[in-house]
Short mmCIF file of C-alpha atoms and ligand atoms in Angstrom, two decimals:
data_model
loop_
_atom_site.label_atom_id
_atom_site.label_comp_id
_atom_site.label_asym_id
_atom_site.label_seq_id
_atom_site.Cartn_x
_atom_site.Cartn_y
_atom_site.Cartn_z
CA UNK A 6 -21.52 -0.30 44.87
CA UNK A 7 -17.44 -0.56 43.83
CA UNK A 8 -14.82 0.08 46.18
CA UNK A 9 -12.46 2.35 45.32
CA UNK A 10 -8.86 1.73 46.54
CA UNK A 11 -4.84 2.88 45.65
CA UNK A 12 -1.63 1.31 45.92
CA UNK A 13 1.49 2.88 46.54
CA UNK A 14 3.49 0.76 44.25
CA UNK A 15 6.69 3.47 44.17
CA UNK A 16 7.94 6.62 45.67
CA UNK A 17 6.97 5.32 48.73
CA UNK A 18 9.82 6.29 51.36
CA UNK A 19 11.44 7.43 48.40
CA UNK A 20 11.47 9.58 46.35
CA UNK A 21 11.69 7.76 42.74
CA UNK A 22 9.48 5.15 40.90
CA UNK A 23 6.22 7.22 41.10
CA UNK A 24 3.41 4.85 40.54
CA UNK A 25 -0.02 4.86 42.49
CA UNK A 26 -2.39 2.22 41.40
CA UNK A 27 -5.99 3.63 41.56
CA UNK A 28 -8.98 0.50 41.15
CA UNK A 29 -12.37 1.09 40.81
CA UNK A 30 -14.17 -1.98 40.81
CA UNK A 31 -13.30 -3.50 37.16
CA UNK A 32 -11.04 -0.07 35.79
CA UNK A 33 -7.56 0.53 37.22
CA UNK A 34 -5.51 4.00 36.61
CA UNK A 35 -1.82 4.27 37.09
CA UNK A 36 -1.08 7.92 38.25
CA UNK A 37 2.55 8.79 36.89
CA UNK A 38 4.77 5.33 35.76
CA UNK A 39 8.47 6.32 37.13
CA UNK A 40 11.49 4.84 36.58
CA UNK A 41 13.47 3.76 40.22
CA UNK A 42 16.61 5.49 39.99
CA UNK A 43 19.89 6.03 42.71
CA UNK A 44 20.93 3.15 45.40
CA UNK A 45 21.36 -0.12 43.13
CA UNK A 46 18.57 -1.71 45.30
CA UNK A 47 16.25 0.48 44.01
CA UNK A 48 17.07 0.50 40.41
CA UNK A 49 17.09 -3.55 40.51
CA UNK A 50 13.23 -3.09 40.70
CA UNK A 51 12.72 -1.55 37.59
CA UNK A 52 13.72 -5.16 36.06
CA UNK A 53 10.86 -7.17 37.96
CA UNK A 54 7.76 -7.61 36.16
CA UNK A 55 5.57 -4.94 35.94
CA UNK A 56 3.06 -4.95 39.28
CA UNK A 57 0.25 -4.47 37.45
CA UNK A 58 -2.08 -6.92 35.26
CA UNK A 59 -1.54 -5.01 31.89
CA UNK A 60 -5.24 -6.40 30.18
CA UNK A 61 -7.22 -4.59 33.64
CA UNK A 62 -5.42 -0.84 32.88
CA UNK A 63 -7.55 1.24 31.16
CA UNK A 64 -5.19 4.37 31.30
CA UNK A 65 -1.95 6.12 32.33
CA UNK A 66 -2.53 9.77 34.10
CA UNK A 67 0.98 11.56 34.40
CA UNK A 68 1.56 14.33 36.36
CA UNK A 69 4.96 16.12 35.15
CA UNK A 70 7.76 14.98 32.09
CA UNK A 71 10.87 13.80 35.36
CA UNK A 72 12.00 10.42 34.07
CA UNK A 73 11.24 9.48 37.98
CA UNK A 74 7.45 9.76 36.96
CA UNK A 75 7.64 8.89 33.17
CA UNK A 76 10.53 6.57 32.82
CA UNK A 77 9.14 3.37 33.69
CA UNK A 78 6.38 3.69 30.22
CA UNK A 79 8.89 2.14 28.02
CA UNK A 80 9.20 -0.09 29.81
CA UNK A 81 5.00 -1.06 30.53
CA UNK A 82 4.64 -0.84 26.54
CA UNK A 83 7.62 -3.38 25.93
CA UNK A 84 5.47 -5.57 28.31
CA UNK A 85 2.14 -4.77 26.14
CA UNK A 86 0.51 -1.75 27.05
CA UNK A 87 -0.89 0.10 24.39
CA UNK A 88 -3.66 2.02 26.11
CA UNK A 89 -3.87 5.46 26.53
CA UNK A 90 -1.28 7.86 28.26
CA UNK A 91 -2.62 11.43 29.53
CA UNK A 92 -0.44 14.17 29.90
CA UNK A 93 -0.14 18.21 29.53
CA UNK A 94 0.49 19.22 26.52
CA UNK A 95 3.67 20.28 27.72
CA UNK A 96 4.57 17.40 29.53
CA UNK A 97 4.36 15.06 26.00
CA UNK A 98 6.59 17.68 24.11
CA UNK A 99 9.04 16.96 26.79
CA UNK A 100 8.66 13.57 27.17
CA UNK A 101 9.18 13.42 23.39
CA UNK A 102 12.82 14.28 24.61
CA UNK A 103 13.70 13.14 27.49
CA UNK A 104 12.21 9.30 26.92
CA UNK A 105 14.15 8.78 24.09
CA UNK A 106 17.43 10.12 25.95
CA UNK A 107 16.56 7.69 28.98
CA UNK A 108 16.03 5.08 26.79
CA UNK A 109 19.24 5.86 24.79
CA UNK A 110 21.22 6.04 28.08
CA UNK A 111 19.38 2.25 28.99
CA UNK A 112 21.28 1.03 25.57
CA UNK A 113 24.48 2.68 26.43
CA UNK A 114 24.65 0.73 29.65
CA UNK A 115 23.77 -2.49 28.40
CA UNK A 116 26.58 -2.06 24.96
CA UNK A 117 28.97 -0.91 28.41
CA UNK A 118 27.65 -4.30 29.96
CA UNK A 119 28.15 -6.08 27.50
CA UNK A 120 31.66 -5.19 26.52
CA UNK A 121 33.14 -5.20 29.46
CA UNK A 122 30.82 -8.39 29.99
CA UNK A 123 30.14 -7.92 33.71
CA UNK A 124 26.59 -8.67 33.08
CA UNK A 125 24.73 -11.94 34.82
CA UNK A 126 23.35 -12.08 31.46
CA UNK A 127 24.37 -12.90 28.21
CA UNK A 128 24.35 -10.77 26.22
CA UNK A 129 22.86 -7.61 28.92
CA UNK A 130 19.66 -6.31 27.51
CA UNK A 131 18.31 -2.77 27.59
CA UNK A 132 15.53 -2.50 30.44
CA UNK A 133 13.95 -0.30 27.18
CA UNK A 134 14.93 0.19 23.58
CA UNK A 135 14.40 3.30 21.56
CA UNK A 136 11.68 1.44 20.05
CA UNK A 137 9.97 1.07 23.14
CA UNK A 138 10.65 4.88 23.93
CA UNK A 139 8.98 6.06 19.86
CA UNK A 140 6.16 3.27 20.72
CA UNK A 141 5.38 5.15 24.04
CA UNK A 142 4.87 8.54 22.36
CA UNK A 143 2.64 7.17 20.05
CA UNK A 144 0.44 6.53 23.37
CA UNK A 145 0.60 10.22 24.98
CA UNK A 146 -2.98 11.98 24.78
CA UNK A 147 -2.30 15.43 25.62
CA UNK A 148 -5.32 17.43 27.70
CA UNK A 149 -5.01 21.13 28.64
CA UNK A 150 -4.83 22.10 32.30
CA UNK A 151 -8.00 23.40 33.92
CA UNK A 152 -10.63 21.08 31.67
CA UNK A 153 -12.77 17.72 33.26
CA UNK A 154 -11.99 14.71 30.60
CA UNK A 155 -13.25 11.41 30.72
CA UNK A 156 -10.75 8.44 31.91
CA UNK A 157 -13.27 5.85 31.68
CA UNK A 158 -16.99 6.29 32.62
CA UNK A 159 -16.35 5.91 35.99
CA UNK A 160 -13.43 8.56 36.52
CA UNK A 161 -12.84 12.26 35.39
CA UNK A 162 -9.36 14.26 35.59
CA UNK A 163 -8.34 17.74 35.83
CA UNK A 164 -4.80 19.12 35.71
CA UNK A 165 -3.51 22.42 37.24
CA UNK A 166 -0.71 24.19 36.89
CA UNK A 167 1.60 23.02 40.01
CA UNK A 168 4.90 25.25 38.82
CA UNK A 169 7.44 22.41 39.35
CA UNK A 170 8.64 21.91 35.64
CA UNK A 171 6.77 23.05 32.38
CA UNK A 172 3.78 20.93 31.96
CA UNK A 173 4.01 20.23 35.47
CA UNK A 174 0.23 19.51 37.16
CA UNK A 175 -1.85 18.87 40.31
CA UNK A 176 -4.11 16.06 39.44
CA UNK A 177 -7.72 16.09 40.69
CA UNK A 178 -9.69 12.64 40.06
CA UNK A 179 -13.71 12.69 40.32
CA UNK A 180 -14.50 9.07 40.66
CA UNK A 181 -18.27 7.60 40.30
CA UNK A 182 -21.28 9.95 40.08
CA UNK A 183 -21.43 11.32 43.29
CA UNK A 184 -18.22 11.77 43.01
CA UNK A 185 -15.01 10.98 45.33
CA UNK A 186 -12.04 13.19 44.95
CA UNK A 187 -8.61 11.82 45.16
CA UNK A 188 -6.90 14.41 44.37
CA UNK A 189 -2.45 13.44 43.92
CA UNK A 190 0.05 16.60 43.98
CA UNK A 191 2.39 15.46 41.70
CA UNK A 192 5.39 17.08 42.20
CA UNK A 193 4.85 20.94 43.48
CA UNK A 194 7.21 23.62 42.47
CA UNK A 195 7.23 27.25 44.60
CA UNK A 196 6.01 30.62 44.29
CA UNK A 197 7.70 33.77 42.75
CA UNK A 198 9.88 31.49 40.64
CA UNK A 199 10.56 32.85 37.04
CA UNK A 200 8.85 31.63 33.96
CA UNK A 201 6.25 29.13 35.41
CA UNK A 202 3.26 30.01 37.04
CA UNK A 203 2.62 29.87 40.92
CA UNK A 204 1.07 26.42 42.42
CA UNK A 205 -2.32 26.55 42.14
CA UNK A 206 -4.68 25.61 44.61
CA UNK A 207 -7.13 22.61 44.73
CA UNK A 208 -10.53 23.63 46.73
CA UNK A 209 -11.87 19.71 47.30
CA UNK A 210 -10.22 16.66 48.06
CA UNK A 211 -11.94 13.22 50.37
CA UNK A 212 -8.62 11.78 49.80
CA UNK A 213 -5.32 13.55 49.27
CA UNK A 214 -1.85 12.11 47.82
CA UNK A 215 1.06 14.54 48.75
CA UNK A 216 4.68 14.63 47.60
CA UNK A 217 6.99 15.26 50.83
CA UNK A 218 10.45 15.56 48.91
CA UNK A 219 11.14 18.52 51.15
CA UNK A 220 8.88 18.29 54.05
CA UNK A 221 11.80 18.92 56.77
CA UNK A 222 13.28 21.67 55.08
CA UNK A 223 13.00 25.37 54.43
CA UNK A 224 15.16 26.90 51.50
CA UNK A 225 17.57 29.19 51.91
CA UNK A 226 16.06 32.75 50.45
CA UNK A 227 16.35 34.04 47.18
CA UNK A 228 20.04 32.46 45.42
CA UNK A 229 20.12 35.45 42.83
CA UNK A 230 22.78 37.27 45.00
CA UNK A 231 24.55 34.42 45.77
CA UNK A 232 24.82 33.51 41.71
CA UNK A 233 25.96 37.28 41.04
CA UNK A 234 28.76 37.36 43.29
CA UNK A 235 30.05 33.97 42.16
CA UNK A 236 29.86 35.24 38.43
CA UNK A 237 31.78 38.61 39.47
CA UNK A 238 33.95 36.37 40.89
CA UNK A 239 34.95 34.31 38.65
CA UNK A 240 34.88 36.71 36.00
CA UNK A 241 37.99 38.73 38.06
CA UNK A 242 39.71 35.43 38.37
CA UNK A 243 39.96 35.50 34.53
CA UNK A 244 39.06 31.74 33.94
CA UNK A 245 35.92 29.83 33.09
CA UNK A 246 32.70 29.47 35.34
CA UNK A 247 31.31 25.89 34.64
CA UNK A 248 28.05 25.51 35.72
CA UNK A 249 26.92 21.69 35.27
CA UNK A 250 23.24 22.09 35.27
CA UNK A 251 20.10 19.69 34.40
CA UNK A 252 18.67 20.46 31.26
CA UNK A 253 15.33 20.68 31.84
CA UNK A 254 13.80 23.83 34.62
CA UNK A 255 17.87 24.55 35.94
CA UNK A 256 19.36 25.61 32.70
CA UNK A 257 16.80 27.90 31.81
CA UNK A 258 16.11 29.11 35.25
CA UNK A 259 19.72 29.95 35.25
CA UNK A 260 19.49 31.43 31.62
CA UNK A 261 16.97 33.93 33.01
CA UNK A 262 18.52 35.00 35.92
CA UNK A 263 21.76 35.53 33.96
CA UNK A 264 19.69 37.70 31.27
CA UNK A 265 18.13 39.71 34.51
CA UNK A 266 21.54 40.21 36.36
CA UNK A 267 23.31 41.59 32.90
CA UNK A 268 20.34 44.07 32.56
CA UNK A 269 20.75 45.51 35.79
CA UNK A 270 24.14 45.25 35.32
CA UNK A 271 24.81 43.41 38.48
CA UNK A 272 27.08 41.24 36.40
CA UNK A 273 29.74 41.95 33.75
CA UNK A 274 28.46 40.93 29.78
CA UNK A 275 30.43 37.57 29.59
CA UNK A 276 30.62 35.27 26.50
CA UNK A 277 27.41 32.22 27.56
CA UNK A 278 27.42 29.02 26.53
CA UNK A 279 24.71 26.15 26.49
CA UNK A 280 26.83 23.14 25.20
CA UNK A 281 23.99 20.66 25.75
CA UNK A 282 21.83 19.44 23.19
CA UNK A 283 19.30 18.40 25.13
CA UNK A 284 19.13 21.28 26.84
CA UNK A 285 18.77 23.34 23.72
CA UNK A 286 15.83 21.62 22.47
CA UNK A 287 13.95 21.44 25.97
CA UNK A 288 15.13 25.29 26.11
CA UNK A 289 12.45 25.56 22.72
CA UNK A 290 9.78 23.74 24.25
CA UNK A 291 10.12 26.03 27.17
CA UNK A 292 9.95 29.02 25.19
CA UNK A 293 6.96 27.67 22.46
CA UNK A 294 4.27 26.21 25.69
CA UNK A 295 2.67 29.77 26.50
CA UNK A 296 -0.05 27.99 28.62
CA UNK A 297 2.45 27.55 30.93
CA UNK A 298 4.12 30.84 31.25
CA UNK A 299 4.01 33.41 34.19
CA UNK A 300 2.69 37.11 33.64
CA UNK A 301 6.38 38.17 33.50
CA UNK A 302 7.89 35.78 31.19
CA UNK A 303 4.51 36.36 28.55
CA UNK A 304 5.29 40.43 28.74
CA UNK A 305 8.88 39.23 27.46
CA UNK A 306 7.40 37.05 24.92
CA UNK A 307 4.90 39.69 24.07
CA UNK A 308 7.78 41.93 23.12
CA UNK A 309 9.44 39.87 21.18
CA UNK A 310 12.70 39.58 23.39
CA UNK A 311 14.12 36.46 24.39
CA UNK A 312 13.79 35.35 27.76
CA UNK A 313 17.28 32.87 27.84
CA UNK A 314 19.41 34.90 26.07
CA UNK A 315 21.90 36.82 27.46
CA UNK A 316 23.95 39.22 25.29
CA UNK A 317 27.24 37.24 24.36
CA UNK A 318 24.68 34.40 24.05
CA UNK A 319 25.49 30.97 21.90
CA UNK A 320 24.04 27.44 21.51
CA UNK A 321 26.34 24.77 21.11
CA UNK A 322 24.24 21.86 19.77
CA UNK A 323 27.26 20.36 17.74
CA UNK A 324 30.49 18.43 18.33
CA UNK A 325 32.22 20.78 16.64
CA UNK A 326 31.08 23.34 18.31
CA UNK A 327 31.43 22.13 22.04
CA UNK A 328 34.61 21.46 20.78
CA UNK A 329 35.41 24.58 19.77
CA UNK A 330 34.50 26.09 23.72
CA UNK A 331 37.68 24.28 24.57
CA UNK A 332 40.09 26.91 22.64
CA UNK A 333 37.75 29.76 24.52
CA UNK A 334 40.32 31.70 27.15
CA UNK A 335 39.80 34.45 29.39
CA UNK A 336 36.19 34.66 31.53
CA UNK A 337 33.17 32.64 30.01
CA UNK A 338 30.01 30.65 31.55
CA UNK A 339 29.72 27.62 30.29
CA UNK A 340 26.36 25.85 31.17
CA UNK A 341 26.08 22.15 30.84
CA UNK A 342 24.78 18.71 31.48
CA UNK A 343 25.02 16.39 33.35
CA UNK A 344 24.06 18.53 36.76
CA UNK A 345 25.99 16.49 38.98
CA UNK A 346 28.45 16.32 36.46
CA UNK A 347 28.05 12.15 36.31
CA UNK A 348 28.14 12.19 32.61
CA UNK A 349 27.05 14.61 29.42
CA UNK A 350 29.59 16.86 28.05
CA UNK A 351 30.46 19.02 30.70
CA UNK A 352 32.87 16.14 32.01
CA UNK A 353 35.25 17.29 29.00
CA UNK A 354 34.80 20.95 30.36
CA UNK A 355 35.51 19.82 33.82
CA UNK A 356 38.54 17.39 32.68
CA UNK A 357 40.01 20.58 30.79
CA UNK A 358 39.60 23.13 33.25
CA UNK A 359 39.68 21.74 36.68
CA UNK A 360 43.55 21.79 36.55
CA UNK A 361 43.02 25.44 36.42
CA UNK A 362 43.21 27.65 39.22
CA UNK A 363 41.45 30.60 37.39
CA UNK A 364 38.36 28.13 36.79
CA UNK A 365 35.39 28.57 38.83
CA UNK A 366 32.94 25.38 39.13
CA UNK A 367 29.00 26.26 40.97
CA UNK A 368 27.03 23.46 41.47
CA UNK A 369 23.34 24.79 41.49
CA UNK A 370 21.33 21.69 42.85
CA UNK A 371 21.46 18.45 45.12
CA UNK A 372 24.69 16.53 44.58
CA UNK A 373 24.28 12.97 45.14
CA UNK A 374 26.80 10.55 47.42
CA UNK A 375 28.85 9.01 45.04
CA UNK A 376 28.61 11.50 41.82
CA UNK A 377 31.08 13.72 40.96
CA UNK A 378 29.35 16.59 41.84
CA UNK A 379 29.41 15.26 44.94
CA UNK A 380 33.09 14.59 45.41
CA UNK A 381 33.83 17.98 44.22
CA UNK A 382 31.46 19.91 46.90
CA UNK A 383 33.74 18.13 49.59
CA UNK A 384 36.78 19.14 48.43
CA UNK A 385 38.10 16.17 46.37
CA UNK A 386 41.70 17.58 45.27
CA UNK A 387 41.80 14.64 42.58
CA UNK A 388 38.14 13.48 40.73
CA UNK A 389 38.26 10.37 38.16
CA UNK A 390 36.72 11.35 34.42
CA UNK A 391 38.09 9.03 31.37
CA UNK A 392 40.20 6.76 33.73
CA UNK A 393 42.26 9.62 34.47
CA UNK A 394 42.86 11.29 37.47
CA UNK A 395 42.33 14.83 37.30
CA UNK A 396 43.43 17.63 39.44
CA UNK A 397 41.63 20.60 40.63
CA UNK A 398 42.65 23.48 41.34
CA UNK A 399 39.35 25.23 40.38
CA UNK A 400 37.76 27.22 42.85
CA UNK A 401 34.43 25.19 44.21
CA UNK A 402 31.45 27.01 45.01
CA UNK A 403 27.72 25.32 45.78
CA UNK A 404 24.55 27.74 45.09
CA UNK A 405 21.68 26.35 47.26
CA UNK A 406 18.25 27.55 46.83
CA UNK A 407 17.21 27.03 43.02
CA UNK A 408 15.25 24.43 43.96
CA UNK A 409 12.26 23.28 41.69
CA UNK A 410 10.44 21.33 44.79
CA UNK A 411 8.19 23.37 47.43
CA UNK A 412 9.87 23.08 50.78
CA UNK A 413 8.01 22.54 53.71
CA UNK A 414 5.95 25.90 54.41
CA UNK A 415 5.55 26.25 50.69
CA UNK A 416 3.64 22.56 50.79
CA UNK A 417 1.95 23.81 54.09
CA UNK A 418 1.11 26.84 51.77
CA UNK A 419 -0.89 24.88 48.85
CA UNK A 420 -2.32 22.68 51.44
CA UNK A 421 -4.05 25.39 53.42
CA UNK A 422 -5.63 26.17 49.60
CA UNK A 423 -7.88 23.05 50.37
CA UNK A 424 -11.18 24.31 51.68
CA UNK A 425 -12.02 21.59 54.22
CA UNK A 426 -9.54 18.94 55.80
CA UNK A 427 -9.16 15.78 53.20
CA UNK A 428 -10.37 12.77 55.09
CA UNK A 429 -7.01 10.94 55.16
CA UNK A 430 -3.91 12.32 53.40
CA UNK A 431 -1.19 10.14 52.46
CA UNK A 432 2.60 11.22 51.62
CA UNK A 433 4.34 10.14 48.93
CA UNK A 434 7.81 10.78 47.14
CA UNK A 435 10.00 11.37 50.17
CA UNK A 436 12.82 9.72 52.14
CA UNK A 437 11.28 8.40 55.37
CA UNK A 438 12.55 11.53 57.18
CA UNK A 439 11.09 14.31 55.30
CA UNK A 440 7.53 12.04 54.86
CA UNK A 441 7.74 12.08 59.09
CA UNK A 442 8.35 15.25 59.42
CA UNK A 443 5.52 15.98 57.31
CA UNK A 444 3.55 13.89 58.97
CA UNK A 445 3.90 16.05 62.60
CA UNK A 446 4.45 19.62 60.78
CA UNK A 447 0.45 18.90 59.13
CA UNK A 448 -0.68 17.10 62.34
CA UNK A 449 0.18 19.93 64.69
CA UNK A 450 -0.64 22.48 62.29
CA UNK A 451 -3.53 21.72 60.65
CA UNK A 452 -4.48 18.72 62.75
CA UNK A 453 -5.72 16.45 59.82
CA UNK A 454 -5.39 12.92 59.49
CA UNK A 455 -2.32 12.26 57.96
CA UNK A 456 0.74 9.25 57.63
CA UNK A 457 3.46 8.55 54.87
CA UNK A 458 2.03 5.87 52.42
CA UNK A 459 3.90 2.63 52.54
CA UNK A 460 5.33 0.87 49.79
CA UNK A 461 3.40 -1.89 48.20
CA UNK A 462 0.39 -1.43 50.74
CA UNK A 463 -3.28 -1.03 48.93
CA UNK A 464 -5.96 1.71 50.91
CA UNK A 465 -9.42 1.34 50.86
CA UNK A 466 -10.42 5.46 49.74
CA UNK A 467 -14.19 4.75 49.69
CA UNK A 468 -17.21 3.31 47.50
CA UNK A 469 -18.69 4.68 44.70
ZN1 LIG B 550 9.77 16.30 39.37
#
């Protein structure tokens, strides 16, 4: 008889650095490997050594493509892992993007470092190369979502559908023969959202891992109206709407709505541009992984329409032709990374146009402290891009309620899907306030047994 046991080794009061550590006796799993990313504290911990002993992993089980839950594999594979890494289908078609582009952006910083030579060491090195990032892919073992496979012999997984991202899943572990179920949420998205499918369910679980990024809030309803008005809007003002916007789940969320409000002519037919090329290509991999599709969004597929195009609809994957955007006069969207507008080429939009009165900006999703985004929400009359001060005269507005996390009666939601209580829940991937007020809402509620996991701490979950 093994004990089974997990530690919480990130996204532990927080909401980045996913990792949970699961042991049974000699086999360990890591569920999700995230990279730590915001408050410099935080990131400084993605340059420790890894916390695990590499030659004792047998496998990596990841439950969506976020950099905050896949980021951090570069990184275990530049230390020597080369064992297996599971994944939905989807998830490794976008992880075949967006690890490359973190570990790019890793490069970037260190070149930056290193030529401005404010490093404490000479020369800076990446925390991950490219190299690292190709090597990684090589490792992804993609299983479909609703079928038992085989970890090792003493552990079985099974993804579902959890509607956060594409490829986004639920993960259900069986562990040992008779068998325990620790079942981890990954990140859960919400319900009559376009193109992904509802959350689904989970029927069983002795012990329960649940994300709490949202567990003291409720969303505001529906933000369709709220985007129409802002595109009327800005469309009388005669100027540009610039919508920075992360590239993968906003852009094409916002593509779709944009599509929708045209056909019901609820908003003018205005030239739309995607000047992003990441966005682009995670745009195709959203469109090509029909597994993960809602009834809606197949019908449209089905009929051979397309689901992100609007009419006056271009694609800017070129320098030349973001370039070109600038010349553009007279109303236009213009859709664009980075979404908080802390890098990507919608800073050259932003430098351009802000001075403009006629320009509209909408932020669509959580601005960080310290980002521009940020600084333009408050009010900033002056925001720094290219060490220049800018001006702006650009009319602000913020759009809340597109986002891709359940809020707290949507988690209560999937959690009353579980048939019986879970022995012990823990939550995970939330700032210390929402985990709390998790913690009471599912207390008084549902009256299980329930506390945010702490960081670093191992549980015992049972023996097998
Ligand atoms: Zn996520």
């Amino acid at each position: 008889m093994s004990t089974a046991t997990v530690r919480f080794l990130g996204a532990a009061g927080t909401v980045t650095g996913s990792k949970h550590l699961v042991t049974v006796g000699k086999h360990q799993v890591l569920l999700d490997c995230g990279l730590f990313q915001g408050p410099k504290d935080l990131r400084q911990r993605n340059w420790n050594p890894p916390p695990i002993d590499l030659d004792r992993l047998d496998a990596v089980v990841l439950s969506h493509a976020h950099i905050d839950h896949t980021g951090y594999l570069p990184v275990l594979v530049r230390h020597g892992y080369r064992g297996p890494v599971y994944c939905t289908p989807a998830t490794a078609d976008l992880a075949r993007l967006l690890l490359p582009d973190s570990a790019h952006l890793q490069e970037e910083q260190a070149e930056y470092a290193n030529y401005h030579g404010f490093s404490r060491h000479k020369p800076a090195l990446p925390l991950c190369t490219m190299e690292d990032a190709q090597a990684t892919l090589e490792l992804l073992q993609p299983r479909p979502y609703d079928e038992l496979f085989e970890v090792h012999p003493e552990l079985r997984v099974v993804y579902r559908p959890a509607g956060h991202i594409l490829g986004s899943a639920t993960v259900s572990l069986e562990i040992g023969d008779k068998p325990l179920r620790l079942v981890f949420s990954g990140d859960l998205g919400r319900w009559d959202r376009p193109v992904l499918p509802d959350p689904v369910t989970v029927a069983e679980a002795d012990v329960l891992l649940c994300e709490s990024t949202y567990g003291n809030r409720v969303h505001p309803p529906d933000p369709v109206e709220g985007l129409a008005r802002v595109v009327r809007e800005a469309a009388n003002r005669g100027g540009a709407l610039i919508i920075p916007a992360f590239a993968v789940g906003r852009t094409q969320e916002l593509l779709w709505h944009l599509r929708r409000l045209e056909e019901q002519r609820a908003i003018p037919v205005l030239p739309v541009y995607v000047d992003s090329p990441l966005a682009i290509e995670v745009t195709d991999v959203y469109r090509r992984h029909r597994e993960d599709h809602d009834e809606e969004m197949t019908a449209i597929m089905n009929d051979g329409a397309r689901p992100f195009a609007t009419r006056q609809f271009a694609f800017a994957p070129s320098r030349q032709e973001s370039i070109k955007i600038n010349d553009l006069v007279g109303p236009v969207i213009i859709v664009s990374a980075s979404g908080m507008a802390t890098g990507g080429r919608v800073l050259h939009h932003l430098a351009q146009r802000l001075p403009d009165a006629r320009t509209t900006v909408m932020l669509v999703g959580f601005q960080a402290q310290g980002t521009r985004g940020r600084s333009l929400q408050d009010g900033a009359r002056e925001v720094r891009m290219f060490g220049h001060e800018v001006t702006v005269r650009a009319r602000v507005e913020s759009l809340h309620g597109m986002s891709a996390h359940a809020d707290r009666e949507e988690l209560l939601r999937w959690l009353r899907g579980f048939e019986r209580p879970p022995h012990r829940t823990y939550l995970v991937h939330g700032e210390p306030n929402a985990a709390a007020a998790l913690t009471d809402t599912i207390g008084t509620k549902l009256g299980w047994t329930v506390r945010p996991a702490v960081d670093g701490e191992e549980v015992t979950i049972g023996a097998v």
